[in-house]
XYZ file of C-alpha atoms in Angstrom:
317
model
C 51.933 51.024 -194.642
C 48.902 49.423 -192.995
C 48.479 45.875 -191.749
C 45.413 45.599 -194.007
C 47.410 46.431 -197.136
C 50.185 44.059 -196.132
C 47.701 41.243 -195.498
C 46.016 41.849 -198.857
C 49.380 41.740 -200.646
C 50.231 38.486 -198.847
C 46.998 36.885 -200.085
C 47.667 38.071 -203.632
C 51.174 36.595 -203.739
C 50.058 33.353 -202.135
C 47.707 32.837 -205.076
C 49.966 33.886 -207.959
C 50.233 31.127 -210.559
C 53.139 30.565 -212.961
C 52.763 32.631 -216.118
C 52.522 31.099 -219.571
C 55.827 30.950 -221.473
C 57.100 34.331 -222.705
C 54.301 36.265 -221.107
C 56.828 38.616 -219.514
C 60.172 40.083 -220.561
C 62.121 37.991 -218.033
C 60.924 34.861 -219.836
C 62.564 35.876 -223.120
C 66.163 34.554 -223.286
C 67.486 37.295 -225.583
C 66.136 40.075 -223.378
C 67.610 38.385 -220.317
C 71.019 38.101 -221.992
C 70.810 41.759 -223.026
C 70.137 42.908 -219.459
C 72.860 40.683 -218.019
C 75.339 42.204 -220.474
C 74.410 45.704 -219.349
C 74.829 44.703 -215.714
C 78.069 42.705 -215.718
C 79.465 42.923 -219.234
C 78.596 39.336 -220.103
C 75.521 38.153 -222.050
C 74.756 35.424 -219.520
C 71.742 33.124 -219.609
C 69.383 33.129 -216.648
C 67.378 35.909 -215.046
C 69.491 37.896 -212.555
C 72.654 36.029 -213.605
C 74.336 39.347 -214.383
C 73.368 40.749 -210.990
C 74.687 37.614 -209.277
C 77.950 37.914 -211.208
C 78.221 41.545 -210.128
C 77.904 40.447 -206.491
C 80.394 37.634 -207.032
C 82.925 40.098 -208.425
C 82.495 42.338 -205.355
C 82.161 39.776 -202.565
C 84.777 39.579 -199.801
C 86.990 36.507 -199.586
C 84.789 33.577 -198.593
C 81.609 35.384 -199.594
C 79.244 37.657 -197.663
C 79.023 36.129 -194.194
C 75.386 37.016 -193.485
C 72.831 38.594 -195.805
C 69.191 39.620 -195.581
C 66.549 39.667 -198.314
C 63.116 41.275 -197.947
C 60.259 40.038 -200.111
C 62.247 36.957 -201.064
C 59.326 35.091 -202.666
C 60.344 31.516 -203.480
C 63.972 32.623 -202.930
C 65.396 31.102 -206.120
C 67.865 33.986 -206.514
C 68.953 33.938 -202.884
C 69.402 30.167 -202.950
C 71.528 30.509 -206.091
C 73.811 32.910 -204.206
C 74.142 30.387 -201.383
C 74.872 27.512 -203.742
C 77.451 29.605 -205.594
C 79.241 30.583 -202.391
C 78.529 34.288 -202.803
C 76.597 34.300 -199.504
C 77.273 32.084 -196.490
C 73.921 32.544 -194.706
C 70.659 34.361 -195.403
C 67.775 35.793 -193.401
C 64.731 35.673 -195.701
C 61.635 37.779 -195.043
C 58.449 36.955 -196.951
C 54.830 37.826 -196.079
C 53.258 35.027 -198.176
C 53.209 31.756 -196.240
C 52.720 29.770 -199.461
C 55.784 31.298 -201.112
C 57.814 30.798 -197.949
C 56.868 27.106 -197.931
C 57.982 26.881 -201.560
C 61.301 28.515 -200.674
C 61.866 25.935 -197.931
C 61.272 23.097 -200.387
C 63.686 24.658 -202.863
C 66.306 25.209 -200.163
C 66.114 21.549 -199.108
C 66.479 20.378 -202.714
C 69.598 22.501 -203.080
C 71.124 21.496 -199.761
C 71.169 24.972 -198.215
C 68.207 24.787 -195.833
C 70.395 24.959 -192.721
C 72.017 28.162 -193.961
C 68.738 30.092 -194.065
C 66.594 31.648 -191.341
C 63.046 31.935 -192.685
C 60.742 34.716 -191.432
C 57.074 35.051 -192.348
C 57.000 38.598 -191.026
C 57.291 42.291 -191.806
C 61.044 42.873 -191.766
C 60.626 46.530 -190.830
C 58.825 45.587 -187.611
C 61.148 42.715 -186.666
C 63.964 43.496 -184.216
C 67.328 42.706 -185.798
C 70.226 42.384 -183.396
C 73.070 41.991 -185.873
C 74.396 44.000 -188.761
C 74.479 42.405 -192.196
C 77.285 42.159 -194.705
C 74.771 42.317 -197.570
C 71.254 43.707 -197.924
C 69.856 42.089 -201.062
C 66.890 43.413 -203.029
C 65.827 41.701 -206.227
C 62.442 42.582 -207.745
C 61.039 43.330 -204.291
C 62.021 46.900 -203.406
C 59.328 48.208 -205.759
C 56.762 46.427 -203.564
C 57.674 48.493 -200.507
C 55.135 51.150 -199.558
C 57.825 53.711 -198.663
C 60.970 53.474 -200.794
C 62.949 55.909 -198.657
C 62.182 54.027 -195.459
C 63.137 50.708 -197.075
C 66.481 52.057 -198.302
C 67.140 53.774 -194.950
C 66.325 50.498 -193.159
C 68.899 48.842 -195.410
C 71.520 51.405 -194.411
C 70.800 51.028 -190.705
C 71.041 47.254 -190.820
C 74.299 47.091 -192.747
C 77.638 46.765 -191.025
C 80.170 49.487 -191.892
C 81.663 48.315 -195.153
C 78.576 46.206 -195.871
C 77.005 46.085 -199.329
C 73.593 47.310 -200.494
C 72.602 45.547 -203.721
C 69.431 46.055 -205.769
C 68.060 44.925 -209.108
C 64.528 46.197 -209.514
C 61.742 48.061 -211.254
C 62.266 51.793 -210.676
C 59.711 53.202 -213.115
C 56.552 55.205 -212.449
C 54.618 54.265 -209.325
C 51.541 52.105 -210.027
C 52.744 51.833 -213.662
C 51.367 55.273 -214.445
C 53.586 55.703 -217.485
C 54.484 59.224 -218.586
C 53.018 60.668 -221.772
C 56.462 60.493 -223.384
C 56.859 56.807 -222.509
C 53.422 56.017 -223.882
C 54.209 57.881 -227.098
C 57.478 55.960 -227.594
C 55.819 52.603 -226.897
C 52.857 53.381 -229.164
C 55.132 54.388 -232.060
C 57.064 51.132 -231.736
C 53.890 49.035 -231.643
C 52.504 50.899 -234.664
C 55.559 49.861 -236.729
C 55.489 46.151 -235.919
C 54.160 43.696 -238.538
C 50.646 42.368 -238.047
C 51.868 38.844 -237.254
C 53.599 40.154 -234.124
C 50.452 41.926 -232.942
C 48.277 38.805 -232.732
C 46.879 37.955 -229.321
C 48.988 34.908 -228.291
C 46.019 33.151 -226.700
C 43.721 33.923 -229.662
C 45.541 34.550 -232.985
C 42.299 35.671 -234.586
C 42.402 38.779 -232.403
C 44.859 41.681 -232.662
C 46.493 43.451 -229.752
C 46.010 47.167 -229.235
C 48.803 49.143 -230.902
C 48.284 52.002 -228.455
C 50.192 51.702 -225.160
C 48.062 52.635 -222.164
C 48.333 53.123 -218.437
C 46.695 50.478 -216.260
C 43.823 51.506 -214.034
C 45.487 52.661 -210.814
C 42.604 51.778 -208.501
C 42.237 48.299 -209.986
C 45.956 47.719 -209.423
C 45.662 48.732 -205.794
C 42.637 46.495 -205.312
C 44.467 43.495 -206.767
C 47.819 44.038 -205.031
C 48.335 47.158 -202.875
C 52.088 46.600 -202.958
C 52.591 46.631 -206.744
C 54.939 49.493 -207.671
C 53.635 51.308 -204.591
C 56.454 53.880 -204.430
C 58.748 52.756 -207.244
C 59.252 56.230 -208.721
C 61.135 57.271 -205.575
C 63.551 54.315 -205.366
C 66.474 55.856 -207.219
C 66.070 59.155 -205.394
C 66.145 57.330 -202.061
C 69.294 55.446 -203.034
C 71.000 58.672 -204.171
C 70.175 60.258 -200.821
C 71.048 57.403 -198.476
C 73.966 55.954 -200.476
C 75.604 58.869 -202.362
C 78.416 56.537 -203.426
C 76.056 54.096 -205.141
C 76.909 52.810 -208.575
C 73.707 52.764 -210.619
C 73.200 50.954 -213.925
C 70.070 51.847 -215.881
C 68.853 48.701 -217.620
C 65.975 50.141 -219.626
C 62.552 48.636 -220.167
C 60.624 51.263 -222.122
C 60.854 48.981 -225.163
C 61.144 45.416 -223.862
C 58.749 45.874 -220.938
C 56.230 48.486 -222.083
C 56.226 48.538 -225.907
C 56.461 44.753 -226.250
C 54.029 43.997 -223.439
C 51.735 41.097 -224.301
C 53.343 40.133 -227.604
C 56.749 38.597 -226.790
C 55.371 35.109 -227.393
C 54.963 36.061 -231.060
C 58.688 36.680 -231.631
C 60.474 33.813 -233.344
C 64.069 33.329 -232.159
C 65.290 32.886 -235.724
C 63.077 34.945 -237.999
C 62.803 37.877 -235.597
C 66.295 37.821 -234.090
C 67.532 40.893 -235.983
C 64.384 42.858 -235.137
C 64.710 41.978 -231.456
C 68.355 43.071 -231.449
C 67.395 46.400 -233.038
C 64.641 46.947 -230.469
C 67.021 46.174 -227.607
C 69.598 48.578 -229.032
C 66.910 51.268 -229.077
C 66.019 50.425 -225.494
C 69.665 50.669 -224.444
C 69.942 54.078 -226.106
C 66.816 55.301 -224.333
C 68.247 54.088 -221.015
C 71.457 56.043 -221.615
C 69.261 59.118 -222.067
C 67.664 58.409 -218.677
C 64.476 56.709 -219.896
C 64.385 53.539 -217.820
C 62.028 51.292 -215.908
C 64.680 49.055 -214.395
C 68.018 49.556 -212.678
C 70.771 47.923 -210.683
C 72.429 49.668 -207.748
C 75.456 48.646 -205.682
C 76.704 50.664 -202.704
C 78.974 50.275 -199.697
C 78.072 51.659 -196.278
C 80.765 54.084 -195.273
C 81.406 54.185 -191.534
C 81.962 57.948 -191.290
C 79.092 59.231 -193.425
C 75.723 60.654 -192.484
C 73.039 60.492 -195.200
C 72.650 63.782 -197.064
C 69.402 65.303 -198.271
C 69.115 64.927 -202.063
C 65.592 63.552 -202.320
C 63.922 66.827 -203.331
C 66.564 67.468 -206.008
C 66.095 63.956 -207.431
C 62.327 64.400 -207.571
C 62.773 67.661 -209.501
C 65.141 65.988 -211.954
C 62.704 63.115 -212.431
C 59.996 65.631 -213.255
């Protein structure tokens, strides 16, 4: 990781604007409920609600005393954990000054400002003198330039018995989808009715029915951190935390195949179709085809990390 790349990513995230409604999968209530059900067994409303429930079910009495979150953004998820009593105090690391300012405003509105230490800094280069009861990653681990180093850093900074918790994108680095993933997504798009393939911002235009990889170099130019080493996240977790419980939450369908057209789905008319598509996605995830996952692990005091990274990479192909 270079300071130049980190600075460029900070500028990018300082200028990100809110997306139009249902531009992304996490803005679609039925998809969110589906993922939450996979994670915690309950079809809860609210992005990451299932992940938060999973942490609530596993928290020690009184909640996690001190937690750390890297790439916390506006910290809505971390603040929700504070408000809900799952975490007592957080250290938040964020490289975008604008997003950190937004997180401070949100923390004040929710009455938890005094329970947060805010850091506009690179967490990996900041001396940390205390071990944490929880290392929390939510939609930020895939922005780390070295997945193995980020997961190893998490291990080192956990107290024995502390919890590593992640909900994140774990698909191909730089969104360079495999040929098989592109074929699945393209077949799904080819079967959808024309009304669902209209461009939401210009209904007179049709969306491409062929799923494609984004231009890798253009991605790096826009945000050097985007999915920088995401393909190696699960392998790193398997190596550093062999006891990790991993839940594959899919995404080949709801994230790739339905990209750009979710706004066209009507909650009533298209409810059955959406349910069928999500069932297909769940089946694909069970077969190992996933872009997203949740992982929970406990740091065991007597264990040294084993070397499974090369095996994982072979299995991932």
